[in-house]
Amino acid sequence: MDQRIVEQFRDAIGPEAVLTEPVQLVTYECDALPHLRSMPDVVLLPRSAADVQKIVRICDREGVPFVARGHGTGLSGGALPVAGGVVITLAKLNRVLEIDIPNRRVTVEPGVTNLEITRQVAPHGYYYAPDPSSQQVCSLGGNVAENSGGAHCLKYGFTVHHILAVEAVLPNGELVQIGSPLADAPGPDVLGLLVGSEGTLAVVTKVVVRILRKPESVQTLLAAFNSTSEAGAAVSEIIAAGIVPAAVEMMDAVAIEAAEAAVHPNFPPADTILIVELDGPSAEVAELFGIVEATCRNAGATRIEVAQDEAQRGRIWKGRKAAFAAMGRISPNYYVQDGVVPRTKLPEVMARIRQLAEREGIRIGNVFHAGDGNLHPLICYDERIEGQSALAERVAGEILIYCVEAGGSITGEHGVGADKKEFMPRMFSEDSLDVMQSVRDALDPKRLCNPGKVLPTPRLCGEVPGPYREHPIERAGLGERF
Amino acid sequence: MTSNPPFKGPDQPSRALIDKCVHCGFCLPTCPTYVLWGEEMDSPRGRIYLMKAGLEGRAEMTSSFVQHFDRCLGCLACVTACPSGVQYAPLIEKSRVQIERHYQRPDDERWFRRLLMTLLPYPSRLRILMAPLLALSPFMGRNGGIKPSLARLFPARLQALLAVAPRVSLAGLLGRVPERTPAVGGERLTVALLEGCVQRVAFAGVNEATARVLAAEGCRVDAPRAQGCCGALPLHAGHIDQARELARHNIEVFEKAGVDRIVTNAAGCGSAMKDYGELFEGDPHWAERARAISRKVRDVSQLLVELGEPRAVRRPIPARVVYHDACHLAHGQGVRSEPRALLQSIPGVEVLTPAESEICCGSAGIYNLVQPEPAAELGQRKARNIATLSPDMIATGNPGCTLQIAAAAQALGHDWPIVHPIELLDASIRGVDPRNTN
Amino acid sequence: MSVSEALRPGTAEDAIDGVVPLRVALPESPEDLARVLADASRERQLTVLRGGGSKIGWGRVADRIDLVIGTARLGRLVAHRYGDMTVTAQAGMPLATLNRHLFEHRQHLPVESAFEDATVGGIIATNDAGPMRHRFGTPRDLLIGVTLAMTDGRLVTAGGTVVKNVAGYDLGKLVSGSHGTLAVIVDATFKLLPLPLASMTLVGSYVDGVALARDVAALHGSQVELTSFDVYAANGRWVLLMRMASSPAATEAQAAEARRLLSSAPTVLSGDEEAALWGEQIRAPWLEGGTVLRLSWLPSNLPAVIALLARLQSRGCRVAAFAGRTMGAGLLRLEGEDSTVLAAVGDLRAAGEVGHVVILRANRRVKEQIDVWGPSTGAIEVGRVLKRKFDPQNILNAGRGPI
């Protein structure tokens, strides 16, 4: 990057907030999807919304692409840097600004972690509902970008249902307040558009979230089944009974093995386990829980464990939430996919996935939000074996196609990012994608705000999406990728 | 691809271990340097990524590269948080070895570190170094550390040192734990006590209390005279050859002792000795001997739990005690419940855990001496978290932590007594006021 | 039926604020609608969308309306995936008809409108919601997919048919509350909830708002989970309505808990009586004449809002009705001379206790003297930027809508 521009950044936010050394830049070349990598030219560490504004203004003026990053835990390459561009990390904007318990809202900077909000309001008996598995580290800014869900979104909805307002810097450098702590702000729901826009329309610098009263009672049950279809039938019965559990999670044998190895939740032996959690007023939970237990038993549960205390409940959830990363214990590499199918189509899609795994000779573990059909197939592979990375990627893509064919979606919560943009045409017509592009063009006409994400870009010569592959020249040590 | 890869020769961070990292980031919120600065390079995930880049030749050993490893506290909180089972300890150790072997530090830094490694792991030299501190006792807080008002008179570099200078006693300087303390009543186990370096000179009372309590619980406690430093400080600072030399000596000494268990009362030492097997991995002469010694090592709190039904009567000590988890006990050895059980066996003791208990106090071996600013920030953060609980006293199982928290507490104007849990138990058994044991 | 036959001249019945539209189009299919819209854009015809027409008067006064596009013929139920608890319906389908159909599978779209003729498209465009929003939110919160007709004649989709979906930009949210200014809603997909197994409503009567606000605070701080929680004041009567809906024993238990917290014994209703009460309740603010405003407040400010309304009364503007959700959104019906009403709106907009004061129903004179929507906001400014892209000829509800 032109040194003149780097100097502008240094003058604007201070030299210690501008990283240019390769040793520093390399650590930002990917988020939690490590097979997509790209070195940024500069990494910037603003400390305030004013800093962010200064940065974006410079980028706008000089035509520098920029990518916002929280704590880099995204699973779709949303924070993948753009060559020739900057990464704006919001990690230092990590203050909780205001806690308003009577009105059930908390104002935070985007670098505050999801779990930190709950920690802050827990002493008052409140919590922040969206709970992605990475909640101890993922940032609110990232949650807003991805419209993150989590296990409890079945009952409580996603991030977009819990955000009241944001402050953001638009790609032209303007600082705007979108949304309101008061209900019914007139006009189009631009906040609803921003949440889930994956950092392509603005850089969020402040978030006002809604907190909920901690439910009077929580009851968690773990049921072991001999097959996924039996477990699935149990879920259908529960929902048909008019019950909306707080969470319904399923893990298959491979995922159970990984979780056990990692965090020792002491799951009972099973082909598939079902975790059902009910929360709400004690009387309601007590009444409905009996129905849930009976339903599981009737569906063929071989063992049912009811968490007796908070510690046991914590153990069960720890096992579930560590499942992805825990795959690292039983496989050298793994690819976590994120797709959605209508709940009623789960058995058929699971069967297709099983056949796919057998056909390709690859191991696939499954963790999913059974209540809303959001699957997370965990595709195991070993990158040291020739062709395995490519195979894993291809299998992951095929699973997405099954999801779309079943009337589902290519992403339930991880986002499209860089990873899945080429699949967008399978879900949306060219016209629809074009209109989405025009939304982007309206707010970011220079195409600097996280370019190359969400919407498919025309292929440049030789540019192939997917895992980082060394060019033969690089392998021979004769050249470097810029 | 650089023509000057940073890692060369033996003792490189293992590619297989590095590959275990799936880049999920769960370690970030628990890493003290990420909590302080929010920069990826100063997080476990970032450091592992740098190691990988180093192995792949994509990074050079620049001062920046080195700085990010120097800033790591080695607290191993990341190991506790990691769902993939990444063993960060050997990775950081080997990275530091590479740095010490292949990087030319600025002169003053080099000399300071050399001085530390020449003095700290040698109790006889440490005695001489610390003797003058006797004279400074009147100017220190109750747990050590020159009072801030006086420390200000000294140059900055020295201030960091003076803040954590221990309060030394004649008994500590001249005396030693008896070579053999027989068991009271029937003998349940024979144990050898690792006396430590800073521990035996500056906190002799902890060793004495350890011997007394274990004896009261039916152990014959030997303190082999020939023992030396366990090698923890040099190992954690990247001086692996020195660490191995010290370890070999101690392995021989403790083999000769021929005991059932080897007991430590300093977190860093226990952790290092339990890892002796890794230290000599692949060494045909020492590997098995090292592993055999490692298998016998217990922290004193673990041993007490292992002994089972307590024998000695505990007399009440009514007190709100904040227990501070030393990193090398909690993260390094997984020892969390045993010290709490030990404290809870004393009637009247209320055991409290501060917020952010998994985050290091900043002591981290020699960290507070070579990285005084972040160490001070972490120390004060810890002290503030402790203060919200309004404790009567602090208990922690590591001398470094004791000094670090003492310094931070002093800086904030607090005066809590800081003891080792075993000292508290000893006081309870003997029926004395624990605040006089220091 | 050809496009021209679905096009007819406007009549007095079609008038909006006394302005009769030149023509009214009633397309029969999404493609028809798209074509009509493209034609209108090309010919720069100021176009207003109409579902049931119940809220078409909400907006500024337009001197001229060239075209009304009605969705009355686009009222099909496209799919009810009851196993997956989602439904897709065309924009012209009345909400009441939709819900009647959903009841057959013991499900519902938990949205209420004061207006019988409210349609699927209309409730989204105006974010029309009733007492159950306390628990379930507004149409925007339940919307998971949408088909839109753009002014260039294209039909596009966003979202999908599954509840969990973050692919692409949520254009459905964007058009929520847009009052037909960005694009035309052709069909919408919602997530559904099961019909509650049991339901009960407690009604408390109060002499003034102060005592009522105290009870609101008590319940707000408790573990009682309400589905609807409304306050209503008219003719000196203050009423608190609390609906709980859950499993049978739980509903009883919650009602008992609520009764314990209330300062005096409430009336208890269930079954048909309960349904009738809520029906009346939601329609009440609209029944008589006067100006109807929408306004919001922070829940903890309810006592201050009540005091503010008393001050308004004392300044000469009759507060005929105050109806709202205690979570901070409601309606005011004011009676009085135009000047009094205008002054009252000015006072409300200046007051810190309330926000987003929007005039929903007023006579033309009042609407010509004050901006019904209130001051611009960040979202409205961004909305305007998007409108320039979506509606370059500026035909959609031009001048009338919030952007």
PDB file of N, CA and C in Angstrom, chain C residues 171-239:
ATOM      1  N   LEU C 171     -34.362  -8.429   2.682  1.00  0.00           N
ATOM      2  CA  LEU C 171     -35.178  -7.380   2.082  1.00  0.00           C
ATOM      3  C   LEU C 171     -36.578  -7.365   2.699  1.00  0.00           C
ATOM      4  N   GLY C 172     -36.976  -8.487   3.270  1.00  0.00           N
ATOM      5  CA  GLY C 172     -38.266  -8.534   3.942  1.00  0.00           C
ATOM      6  C   GLY C 172     -38.293  -7.570   5.112  1.00  0.00           C
ATOM      7  N   LYS C 173     -37.210  -7.560   5.883  1.00  0.00           N
ATOM      8  CA  LYS C 173     -37.135  -6.606   6.987  1.00  0.00           C
ATOM      9  C   LYS C 173     -37.114  -5.188   6.430  1.00  0.00           C
ATOM     10  N   LEU C 174     -36.398  -5.005   5.362  1.00  0.00           N
ATOM     11  CA  LEU C 174     -36.262  -3.655   4.810  1.00  0.00           C
ATOM     12  C   LEU C 174     -37.620  -3.063   4.441  1.00  0.00           C
ATOM     13  N   VAL C 175     -38.502  -3.887   3.844  1.00  0.00           N
ATOM     14  CA  VAL C 175     -39.804  -3.328   3.448  1.00  0.00           C
ATOM     15  C   VAL C 175     -40.784  -3.257   4.612  1.00  0.00           C
ATOM     16  N   SER C 176     -40.443  -3.884   5.723  1.00  0.00           N
ATOM     17  CA  SER C 176     -41.313  -3.791   6.895  1.00  0.00           C
ATOM     18  C   SER C 176     -41.322  -2.357   7.376  1.00  0.00           C
ATOM     19  N   GLY C 177     -42.489  -1.790   7.474  1.00  0.00           N
ATOM     20  CA  GLY C 177     -42.591  -0.409   7.928  1.00  0.00           C
ATOM     21  C   GLY C 177     -42.294   0.603   6.838  1.00  0.00           C
ATOM     22  N   SER C 178     -42.103   0.130   5.620  1.00  0.00           N
ATOM     23  CA  SER C 178     -41.752   1.075   4.558  1.00  0.00           C
ATOM     24  C   SER C 178     -42.983   1.701   3.900  1.00  0.00           C
ATOM     25  N   HIS C 179     -44.157   1.230   4.260  1.00  0.00           N
ATOM     26  CA  HIS C 179     -45.402   1.803   3.719  1.00  0.00           C
ATOM     27  C   HIS C 179     -45.391   1.869   2.213  1.00  0.00           C
ATOM     28  N   GLY C 180     -44.941   0.801   1.579  1.00  0.00           N
ATOM     29  CA  GLY C 180     -45.038   0.718   0.128  1.00  0.00           C
ATOM     30  C   GLY C 180     -44.213   1.725  -0.627  1.00  0.00           C
ATOM     31  N   THR C 181     -43.063   2.103  -0.093  1.00  0.00           N
ATOM     32  CA  THR C 181     -42.242   3.120  -0.759  1.00  0.00           C
ATOM     33  C   THR C 181     -41.026   2.550  -1.478  1.00  0.00           C
ATOM     34  N   LEU C 182     -40.715   1.278  -1.265  1.00  0.00           N
ATOM     35  CA  LEU C 182     -39.502   0.722  -1.865  1.00  0.00           C
ATOM     36  C   LEU C 182     -39.809  -0.319  -2.935  1.00  0.00           C
ATOM     37  N   ALA C 183     -40.780  -1.148  -2.652  1.00  0.00           N
ATOM     38  CA  ALA C 183     -41.112  -2.228  -3.570  1.00  0.00           C
ATOM     39  C   ALA C 183     -42.493  -2.719  -3.178  1.00  0.00           C
ATOM     40  N   VAL C 184     -43.041  -3.619  -3.971  1.00  0.00           N
ATOM     41  CA  VAL C 184     -44.380  -4.119  -3.671  1.00  0.00           C
ATOM     42  C   VAL C 184     -44.277  -5.541  -3.156  1.00  0.00           C
ATOM     43  N   ILE C 185     -44.883  -5.779  -2.016  1.00  0.00           N
ATOM     44  CA  ILE C 185     -44.866  -7.130  -1.459  1.00  0.00           C
ATOM     45  C   ILE C 185     -45.851  -7.982  -2.239  1.00  0.00           C
ATOM     46  N   VAL C 186     -45.340  -9.090  -2.773  1.00  0.00           N
ATOM     47  CA  VAL C 186     -46.184  -9.977  -3.567  1.00  0.00           C
ATOM     48  C   VAL C 186     -46.649 -11.151  -2.712  1.00  0.00           C
ATOM     49  N   ASP C 187     -45.703 -11.751  -2.003  1.00  0.00           N
ATOM     50  CA  ASP C 187     -46.094 -12.770  -1.036  1.00  0.00           C
ATOM     51  C   ASP C 187     -45.098 -12.767   0.111  1.00  0.00           C
ATOM     52  N   ALA C 188     -45.512 -13.394   1.189  1.00  0.00           N
ATOM     53  CA  ALA C 188     -44.660 -13.396   2.379  1.00  0.00           C
ATOM     54  C   ALA C 188     -44.729 -14.757   3.048  1.00  0.00           C
ATOM     55  N   THR C 189     -43.594 -15.131   3.650  1.00  0.00           N
ATOM     56  CA  THR C 189     -43.533 -16.387   4.400  1.00  0.00           C
ATOM     57  C   THR C 189     -43.271 -16.054   5.853  1.00  0.00           C
ATOM     58  N   PHE C 190     -44.050 -16.658   6.718  1.00  0.00           N
ATOM     59  CA  PHE C 190     -43.932 -16.402   8.148  1.00  0.00           C
ATOM     60  C   PHE C 190     -43.631 -17.676   8.895  1.00  0.00           C
ATOM     61  N   LYS C 191     -43.017 -17.519  10.046  1.00  0.00           N
ATOM     62  CA  LYS C 191     -42.940 -18.637  10.974  1.00  0.00           C
ATOM     63  C   LYS C 191     -44.202 -18.583  11.836  1.00  0.00           C
ATOM     64  N   LEU C 192     -44.665 -19.755  12.228  1.00  0.00           N
ATOM     65  CA  LEU C 192     -45.925 -19.840  12.969  1.00  0.00           C
ATOM     66  C   LEU C 192     -45.693 -20.340  14.385  1.00  0.00           C
ATOM     67  N   LEU C 193     -46.668 -20.112  15.216  1.00  0.00           N
ATOM     68  CA  LEU C 193     -46.607 -20.627  16.579  1.00  0.00           C
ATOM     69  C   LEU C 193     -47.788 -21.579  16.793  1.00  0.00           C
ATOM     70  N   PRO C 194     -47.646 -22.505  17.705  1.00  0.00           N
ATOM     71  CA  PRO C 194     -48.800 -23.368  17.992  1.00  0.00           C
ATOM     72  C   PRO C 194     -49.843 -22.557  18.757  1.00  0.00           C
ATOM     73  N   LEU C 195     -51.116 -22.860  18.561  1.00  0.00           N
ATOM     74  CA  LEU C 195     -52.148 -22.208  19.358  1.00  0.00           C
ATOM     75  C   LEU C 195     -51.931 -22.601  20.808  1.00  0.00           C
ATOM     76  N   PRO C 196     -52.088 -21.667  21.706  1.00  0.00           N
ATOM     77  CA  PRO C 196     -51.857 -22.035  23.110  1.00  0.00           C
ATOM     78  C   PRO C 196     -52.889 -23.058  23.556  1.00  0.00           C
ATOM     79  N   LEU C 197     -52.456 -23.901  24.488  1.00  0.00           N
ATOM     80  CA  LEU C 197     -53.333 -24.951  24.967  1.00  0.00           C
ATOM     81  C   LEU C 197     -54.427 -24.386  25.864  1.00  0.00           C
ATOM     82  N   ALA C 198     -54.089 -23.287  26.544  1.00  0.00           N
ATOM     83  CA  ALA C 198     -55.086 -22.654  27.417  1.00  0.00           C
ATOM     84  C   ALA C 198     -54.824 -21.169  27.462  1.00  0.00           C
ATOM     85  N   SER C 199     -55.819 -20.388  27.821  1.00  0.00           N
ATOM     86  CA  SER C 199     -55.642 -18.934  27.863  1.00  0.00           C
ATOM     87  C   SER C 199     -56.602 -18.324  28.874  1.00  0.00           C
ATOM     88  N   MET C 200     -56.159 -17.264  29.480  1.00  0.00           N
ATOM     89  CA  MET C 200     -56.955 -16.612  30.509  1.00  0.00           C
ATOM     90  C   MET C 200     -56.599 -15.138  30.527  1.00  0.00           C
ATOM     91  N   THR C 201     -57.569 -14.275  30.752  1.00  0.00           N
ATOM     92  CA  THR C 201     -57.260 -12.843  30.806  1.00  0.00           C
ATOM     93  C   THR C 201     -57.762 -12.258  32.100  1.00  0.00           C
ATOM     94  N   LEU C 202     -56.919 -11.464  32.727  1.00  0.00           N
ATOM     95  CA  LEU C 202     -57.312 -10.739  33.921  1.00  0.00           C
ATOM     96  C   LEU C 202     -57.524  -9.278  33.553  1.00  0.00           C
ATOM     97  N   VAL C 203     -58.580  -8.688  34.052  1.00  0.00           N
ATOM     98  CA  VAL C 203     -58.855  -7.286  33.765  1.00  0.00           C
ATOM     99  C   VAL C 203     -58.943  -6.538  35.077  1.00  0.00           C
ATOM    100  N   GLY C 204     -58.077  -5.557  35.236  1.00  0.00           N
ATOM    101  CA  GLY C 204     -58.094  -4.761  36.459  1.00  0.00           C
ATOM    102  C   GLY C 204     -58.617  -3.360  36.169  1.00  0.00           C
ATOM    103  N   SER C 205     -59.430  -2.837  37.061  1.00  0.00           N
ATOM    104  CA  SER C 205     -59.951  -1.473  36.883  1.00  0.00           C
ATOM    105  C   SER C 205     -59.331  -0.544  37.901  1.00  0.00           C
ATOM    106  N   TYR C 206     -59.065   0.674  37.501  1.00  0.00           N
ATOM    107  CA  TYR C 206     -58.390   1.632  38.371  1.00  0.00           C
ATOM    108  C   TYR C 206     -59.051   2.994  38.264  1.00  0.00           C
ATOM    109  N   VAL C 207     -58.876   3.779  39.317  1.00  0.00           N
ATOM    110  CA  VAL C 207     -59.436   5.138  39.255  1.00  0.00           C
ATOM    111  C   VAL C 207     -58.485   6.074  38.531  1.00  0.00           C
ATOM    112  N   ASP C 208     -57.230   5.755  38.582  1.00  0.00           N
ATOM    113  CA  ASP C 208     -56.308   6.607  37.840  1.00  0.00           C
ATOM    114  C   ASP C 208     -55.114   5.814  37.360  1.00  0.00           C
ATOM    115  N   GLY C 209     -54.331   6.479  36.544  1.00  0.00           N
ATOM    116  CA  GLY C 209     -53.191   5.813  35.938  1.00  0.00           C
ATOM    117  C   GLY C 209     -52.072   5.525  36.914  1.00  0.00           C
ATOM    118  N   VAL C 210     -52.030   6.259  38.006  1.00  0.00           N
ATOM    119  CA  VAL C 210     -50.926   6.088  38.960  1.00  0.00           C
ATOM    120  C   VAL C 210     -50.978   4.703  39.589  1.00  0.00           C
ATOM    121  N   ALA C 211     -52.177   4.353  40.076  1.00  0.00           N
ATOM    122  CA  ALA C 211     -52.330   3.027  40.686  1.00  0.00           C
ATOM    123  C   ALA C 211     -52.073   1.931  39.657  1.00  0.00           C
ATOM    124  N   LEU C 212     -52.553   2.171  38.446  1.00  0.00           N
ATOM    125  CA  LEU C 212     -52.350   1.194  37.377  1.00  0.00           C
ATOM    126  C   LEU C 212     -50.866   1.003  37.110  1.00  0.00           C
ATOM    127  N   ALA C 213     -50.133   2.118  37.034  1.00  0.00           N
ATOM    128  CA  ALA C 213     -48.702   2.032  36.729  1.00  0.00           C
ATOM    129  C   ALA C 213     -47.966   1.246  37.812  1.00  0.00           C
ATOM    130  N   ARG C 214     -48.409   1.363  39.040  1.00  0.00           N
ATOM    131  CA  ARG C 214     -47.777   0.620  40.135  1.00  0.00           C
ATOM    132  C   ARG C 214     -47.938  -0.877  39.914  1.00  0.00           C
ATOM    133  N   ASP C 215     -49.142  -1.272  39.536  1.00  0.00           N
ATOM    134  CA  ASP C 215     -49.374  -2.696  39.287  1.00  0.00           C
ATOM    135  C   ASP C 215     -48.570  -3.178  38.081  1.00  0.00           C
ATOM    136  N   VAL C 216     -48.447  -2.309  37.080  1.00  0.00           N
ATOM    137  CA  VAL C 216     -47.644  -2.679  35.913  1.00  0.00           C
ATOM    138  C   VAL C 216     -46.214  -2.967  36.351  1.00  0.00           C
ATOM    139  N   ALA C 217     -45.680  -2.100  37.178  1.00  0.00           N
ATOM    140  CA  ALA C 217     -44.301  -2.282  37.650  1.00  0.00           C
ATOM    141  C   ALA C 217     -44.169  -3.586  38.428  1.00  0.00           C
ATOM    142  N   ALA C 218     -45.167  -3.866  39.256  1.00  0.00           N
ATOM    143  CA  ALA C 218     -45.092  -5.088  40.062  1.00  0.00           C
ATOM    144  C   ALA C 218     -45.043  -6.320  39.169  1.00  0.00           C
ATOM    145  N   LEU C 219     -45.888  -6.337  38.151  1.00  0.00           N
ATOM    146  CA  LEU C 219     -45.911  -7.497  37.257  1.00  0.00           C
ATOM    147  C   LEU C 219     -44.648  -7.551  36.403  1.00  0.00           C
ATOM    148  N   HIS C 220     -44.208  -6.374  35.980  1.00  0.00           N
ATOM    149  CA  HIS C 220     -43.018  -6.296  35.144  1.00  0.00           C
ATOM    150  C   HIS C 220     -41.817  -6.914  35.845  1.00  0.00           C
ATOM    151  N   GLY C 221     -41.742  -6.719  37.144  1.00  0.00           N
ATOM    152  CA  GLY C 221     -40.605  -7.241  37.889  1.00  0.00           C
ATOM    153  C   GLY C 221     -40.775  -8.677  38.361  1.00  0.00           C
ATOM    154  N   SER C 222     -41.863  -9.306  37.966  1.00  0.00           N
ATOM    155  CA  SER C 222     -42.129 -10.658  38.463  1.00  0.00           C
ATOM    156  C   SER C 222     -41.804 -11.711  37.415  1.00  0.00           C
ATOM    157  N   GLN C 223     -42.063 -12.941  37.763  1.00  0.00           N
ATOM    158  CA  GLN C 223     -41.795 -14.025  36.830  1.00  0.00           C
ATOM    159  C   GLN C 223     -43.038 -14.424  36.035  1.00  0.00           C
ATOM    160  N   VAL C 224     -44.084 -13.599  36.137  1.00  0.00           N
ATOM    161  CA  VAL C 224     -45.293 -13.908  35.366  1.00  0.00           C
ATOM    162  C   VAL C 224     -45.015 -13.592  33.904  1.00  0.00           C
ATOM    163  N   GLU C 225     -45.258 -14.562  33.045  1.00  0.00           N
ATOM    164  CA  GLU C 225     -45.020 -14.342  31.615  1.00  0.00           C
ATOM    165  C   GLU C 225     -46.344 -14.110  30.910  1.00  0.00           C
ATOM    166  N   LEU C 226     -46.498 -12.916  30.397  1.00  0.00           N
ATOM    167  CA  LEU C 226     -47.766 -12.583  29.765  1.00  0.00           C
ATOM    168  C   LEU C 226     -47.650 -12.643  28.251  1.00  0.00           C
ATOM    169  N   THR C 227     -48.745 -12.974  27.615  1.00  0.00           N
ATOM    170  CA  THR C 227     -48.802 -12.951  26.166  1.00  0.00           C
ATOM    171  C   THR C 227     -49.204 -11.559  25.687  1.00  0.00           C
ATOM    172  N   SER C 228     -50.148 -10.969  26.409  1.00  0.00           N
ATOM    173  CA  SER C 228     -50.559  -9.598  26.102  1.00  0.00           C
ATOM    174  C   SER C 228     -50.635  -8.828  27.405  1.00  0.00           C
ATOM    175  N   PHE C 229     -50.272  -7.566  27.346  1.00  0.00           N
ATOM    176  CA  PHE C 229     -50.228  -6.772  28.575  1.00  0.00           C
ATOM    177  C   PHE C 229     -50.523  -5.320  28.198  1.00  0.00           C
ATOM    178  N   ASP C 230     -51.797  -4.986  28.258  1.00  0.00           N
ATOM    179  CA  ASP C 230     -52.242  -3.699  27.728  1.00  0.00           C
ATOM    180  C   ASP C 230     -52.827  -2.781  28.797  1.00  0.00           C
ATOM    181  N   VAL C 231     -52.758  -1.512  28.478  1.00  0.00           N
ATOM    182  CA  VAL C 231     -53.411  -0.517  29.319  1.00  0.00           C
ATOM    183  C   VAL C 231     -54.419   0.219  28.442  1.00  0.00           C
ATOM    184  N   TYR C 232     -55.545   0.561  29.006  1.00  0.00           N
ATOM    185  CA  TYR C 232     -56.542   1.306  28.223  1.00  0.00           C
ATOM    186  C   TYR C 232     -57.189   2.348  29.120  1.00  0.00           C
ATOM    187  N   ALA C 233     -57.247   3.549  28.595  1.00  0.00           N
ATOM    188  CA  ALA C 233     -57.871   4.613  29.375  1.00  0.00           C
ATOM    189  C   ALA C 233     -58.816   5.381  28.489  1.00  0.00           C
ATOM    190  N   ALA C 234     -60.038   5.556  28.933  1.00  0.00           N
ATOM    191  CA  ALA C 234     -61.023   6.344  28.188  1.00  0.00           C
ATOM    192  C   ALA C 234     -62.139   6.733  29.149  1.00  0.00           C
ATOM    193  N   ASN C 235     -62.663   7.934  28.955  1.00  0.00           N
ATOM    194  CA  ASN C 235     -63.782   8.393  29.793  1.00  0.00           C
ATOM    195  C   ASN C 235     -63.492   8.246  31.282  1.00  0.00           C
ATOM    196  N   GLY C 236     -62.278   8.558  31.664  1.00  0.00           N
ATOM    197  CA  GLY C 236     -61.941   8.518  33.083  1.00  0.00           C
ATOM    198  C   GLY C 236     -61.732   7.123  33.645  1.00  0.00           C
ATOM    199  N   ARG C 237     -61.946   6.106  32.851  1.00  0.00           N
ATOM    200  CA  ARG C 237     -61.709   4.733  33.317  1.00  0.00           C
ATOM    201  C   ARG C 237     -60.313   4.279  32.903  1.00  0.00           C
ATOM    202  N   TRP C 238     -59.613   3.655  33.848  1.00  0.00           N
ATOM    203  CA  TRP C 238     -58.313   3.070  33.527  1.00  0.00           C
ATOM    204  C   TRP C 238     -58.398   1.569  33.697  1.00  0.00           C
ATOM    205  N   VAL C 239     -57.961   0.862  32.674  1.00  0.00           N
ATOM    206  CA  VAL C 239     -58.103  -0.590  32.692  1.00  0.00           C
ATOM    207  C   VAL C 239     -56.776  -1.240  32.323  1.00  0.00           C
TER     208      VAL C 239
END
